[in-house]
PDB file of C-alpha atoms in Angstrom:
ATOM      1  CA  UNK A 982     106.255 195.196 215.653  1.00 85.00           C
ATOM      2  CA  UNK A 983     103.541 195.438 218.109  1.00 92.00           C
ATOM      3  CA  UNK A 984     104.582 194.606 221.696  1.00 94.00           C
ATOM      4  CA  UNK A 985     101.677 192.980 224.090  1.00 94.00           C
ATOM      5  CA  UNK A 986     103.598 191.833 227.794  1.00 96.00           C
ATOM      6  CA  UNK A 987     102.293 189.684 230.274  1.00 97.00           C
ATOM      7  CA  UNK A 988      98.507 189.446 229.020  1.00 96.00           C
ATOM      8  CA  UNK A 989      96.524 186.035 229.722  1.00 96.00           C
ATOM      9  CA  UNK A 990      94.795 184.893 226.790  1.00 95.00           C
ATOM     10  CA  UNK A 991      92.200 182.063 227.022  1.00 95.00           C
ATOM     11  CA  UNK A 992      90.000 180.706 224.098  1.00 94.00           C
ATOM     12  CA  UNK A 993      91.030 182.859 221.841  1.00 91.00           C
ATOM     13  CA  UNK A 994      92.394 182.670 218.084  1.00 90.00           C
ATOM     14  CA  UNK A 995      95.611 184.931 217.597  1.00 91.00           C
ATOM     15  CA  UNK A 996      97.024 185.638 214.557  1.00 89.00           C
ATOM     16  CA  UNK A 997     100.989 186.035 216.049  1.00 89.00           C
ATOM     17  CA  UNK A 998     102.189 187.880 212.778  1.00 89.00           C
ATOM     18  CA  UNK A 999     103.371 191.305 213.610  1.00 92.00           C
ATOM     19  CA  UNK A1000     103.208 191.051 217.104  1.00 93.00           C
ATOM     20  CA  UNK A1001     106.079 190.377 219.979  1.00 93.00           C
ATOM     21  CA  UNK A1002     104.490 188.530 222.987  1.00 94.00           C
ATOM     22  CA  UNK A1003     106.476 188.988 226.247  1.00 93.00           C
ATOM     23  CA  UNK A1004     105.460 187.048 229.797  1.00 94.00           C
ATOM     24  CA  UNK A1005     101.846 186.071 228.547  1.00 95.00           C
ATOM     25  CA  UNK A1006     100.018 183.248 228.839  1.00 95.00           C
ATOM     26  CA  UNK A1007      97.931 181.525 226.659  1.00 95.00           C
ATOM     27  CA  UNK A1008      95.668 178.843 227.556  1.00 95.00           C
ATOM     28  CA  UNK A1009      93.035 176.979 225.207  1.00 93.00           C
ATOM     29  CA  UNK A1010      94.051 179.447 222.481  1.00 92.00           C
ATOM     30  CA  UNK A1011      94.592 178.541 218.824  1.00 90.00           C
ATOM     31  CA  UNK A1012      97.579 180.251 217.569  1.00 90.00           C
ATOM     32  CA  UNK A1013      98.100 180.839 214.006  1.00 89.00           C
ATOM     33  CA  UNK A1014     101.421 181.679 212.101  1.00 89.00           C
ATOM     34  CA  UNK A1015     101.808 182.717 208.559  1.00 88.00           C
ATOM     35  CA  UNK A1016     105.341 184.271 208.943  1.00 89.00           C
ATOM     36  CA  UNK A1017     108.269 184.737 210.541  1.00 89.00           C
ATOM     37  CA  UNK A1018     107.613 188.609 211.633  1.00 91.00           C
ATOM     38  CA  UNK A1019     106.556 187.278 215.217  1.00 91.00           C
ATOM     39  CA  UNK A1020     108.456 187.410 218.281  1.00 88.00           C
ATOM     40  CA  UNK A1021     107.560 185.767 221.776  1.00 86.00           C
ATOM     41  CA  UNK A1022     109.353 184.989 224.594  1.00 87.00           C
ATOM     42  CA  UNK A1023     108.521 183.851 228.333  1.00 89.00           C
ATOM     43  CA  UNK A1024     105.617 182.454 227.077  1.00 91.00           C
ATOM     44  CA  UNK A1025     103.424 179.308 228.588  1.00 92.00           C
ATOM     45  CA  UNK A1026     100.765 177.596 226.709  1.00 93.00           C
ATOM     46  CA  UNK A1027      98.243 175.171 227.973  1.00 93.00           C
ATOM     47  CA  UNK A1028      95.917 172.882 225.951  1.00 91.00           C
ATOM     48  CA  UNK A1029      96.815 175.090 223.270  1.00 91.00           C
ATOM     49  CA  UNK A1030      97.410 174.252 219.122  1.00 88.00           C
ATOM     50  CA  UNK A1031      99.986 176.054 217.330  1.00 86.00           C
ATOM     51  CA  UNK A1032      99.407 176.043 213.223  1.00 86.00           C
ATOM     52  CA  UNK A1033     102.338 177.355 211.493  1.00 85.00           C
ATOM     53  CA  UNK A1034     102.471 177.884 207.617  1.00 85.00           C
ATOM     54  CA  UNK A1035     103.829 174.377 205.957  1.00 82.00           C
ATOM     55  CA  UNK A1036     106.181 177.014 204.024  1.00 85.00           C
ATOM     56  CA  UNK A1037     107.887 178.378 206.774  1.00 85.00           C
ATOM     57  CA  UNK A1038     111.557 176.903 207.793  1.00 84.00           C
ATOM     58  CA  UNK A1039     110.772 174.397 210.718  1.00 75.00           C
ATOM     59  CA  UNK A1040     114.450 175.048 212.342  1.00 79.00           C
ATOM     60  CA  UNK A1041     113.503 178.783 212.199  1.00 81.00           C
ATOM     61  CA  UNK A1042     109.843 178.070 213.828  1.00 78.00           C
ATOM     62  CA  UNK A1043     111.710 175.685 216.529  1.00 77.00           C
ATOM     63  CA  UNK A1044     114.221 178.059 217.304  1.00 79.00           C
ATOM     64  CA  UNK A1045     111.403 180.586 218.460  1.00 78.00           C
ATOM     65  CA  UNK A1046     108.805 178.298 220.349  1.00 77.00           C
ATOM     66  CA  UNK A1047     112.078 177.238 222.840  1.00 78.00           C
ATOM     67  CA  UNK A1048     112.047 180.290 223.780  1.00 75.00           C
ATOM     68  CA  UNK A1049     108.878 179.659 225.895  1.00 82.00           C
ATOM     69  CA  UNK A1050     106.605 176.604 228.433  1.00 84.00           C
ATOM     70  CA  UNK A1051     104.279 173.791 227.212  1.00 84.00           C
ATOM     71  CA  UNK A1052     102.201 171.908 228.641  1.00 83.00           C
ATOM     72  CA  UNK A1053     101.704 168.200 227.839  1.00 83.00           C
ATOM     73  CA  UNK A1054      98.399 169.183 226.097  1.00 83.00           C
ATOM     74  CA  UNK A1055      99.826 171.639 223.437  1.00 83.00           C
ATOM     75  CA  UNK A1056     100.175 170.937 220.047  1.00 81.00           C
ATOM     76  CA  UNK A1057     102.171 172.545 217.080  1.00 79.00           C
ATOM     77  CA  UNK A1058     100.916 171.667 213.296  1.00 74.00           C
ATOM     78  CA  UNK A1059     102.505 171.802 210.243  1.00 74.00           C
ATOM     79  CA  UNK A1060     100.934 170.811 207.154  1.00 62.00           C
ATOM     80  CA  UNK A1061      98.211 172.983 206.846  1.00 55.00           C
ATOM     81  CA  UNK A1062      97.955 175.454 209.436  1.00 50.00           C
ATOM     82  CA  UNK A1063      94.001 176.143 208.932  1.00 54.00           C
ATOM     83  CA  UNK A1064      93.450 172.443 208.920  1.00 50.00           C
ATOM     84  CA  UNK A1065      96.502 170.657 210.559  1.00 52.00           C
ATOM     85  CA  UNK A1066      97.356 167.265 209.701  1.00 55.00           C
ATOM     86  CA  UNK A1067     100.795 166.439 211.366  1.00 53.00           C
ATOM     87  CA  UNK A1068     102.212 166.753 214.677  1.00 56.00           C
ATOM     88  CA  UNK A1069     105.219 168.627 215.312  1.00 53.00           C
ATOM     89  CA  UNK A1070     107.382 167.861 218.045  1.00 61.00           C
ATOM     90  CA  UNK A1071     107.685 170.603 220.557  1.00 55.00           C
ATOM     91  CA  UNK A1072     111.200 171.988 222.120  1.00 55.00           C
ATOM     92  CA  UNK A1073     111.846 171.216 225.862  1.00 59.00           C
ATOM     93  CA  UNK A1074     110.456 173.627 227.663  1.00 52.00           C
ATOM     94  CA  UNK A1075     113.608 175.923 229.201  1.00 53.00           C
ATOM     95  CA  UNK A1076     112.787 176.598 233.064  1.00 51.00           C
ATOM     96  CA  UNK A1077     114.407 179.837 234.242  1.00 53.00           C
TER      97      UNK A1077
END
């Protein structure tokens, strides 16, 4: 697994599959997952959408996305992560 650490991504589309995300932030960005071979942690998003695979376990997705800081204005889907449909509730964010 690729390892990218405290990068700032804005309006960008990132396919999160293969890659371990450490201290970045990513703001307007459009993150897609298609599997479970990601890793990210002390992570903050802002006004973006994450679109996970309808297939994947939800616990398993939640699990990894409290790992990290939302803003009010960021989104996870999970229906159809190319065209998302339904709102997923988002973790608390942990503050450290």
């Amino acid at each position: 697994m690729h390892t990218i650490s405290n990068e700032q991504f804005t309006n960008e589309t990132i396919a999160f599959d293969g890659f371990s995300f450490i201290g970045c932030t990513f703001s307007n960005c459009v993150i897609i997952i298609t599997t479970l071979d990601f890793n990210f942690e002390r992570c903050s998003f802002y006004d973006s959408s994450l679109h996970v695979n309808p297939k994947l376990p939800i616990f398993a997705i939640s699990h990894k996305l409290s790992q990290s800081t939302y803003d009010s204005d960021t989104n996870c889907y999970q229906n159809d992560y190319k065209y998302p449909q339904t709102v997923v509730e988002l973790p608390e964010a942990v503050h450290r």
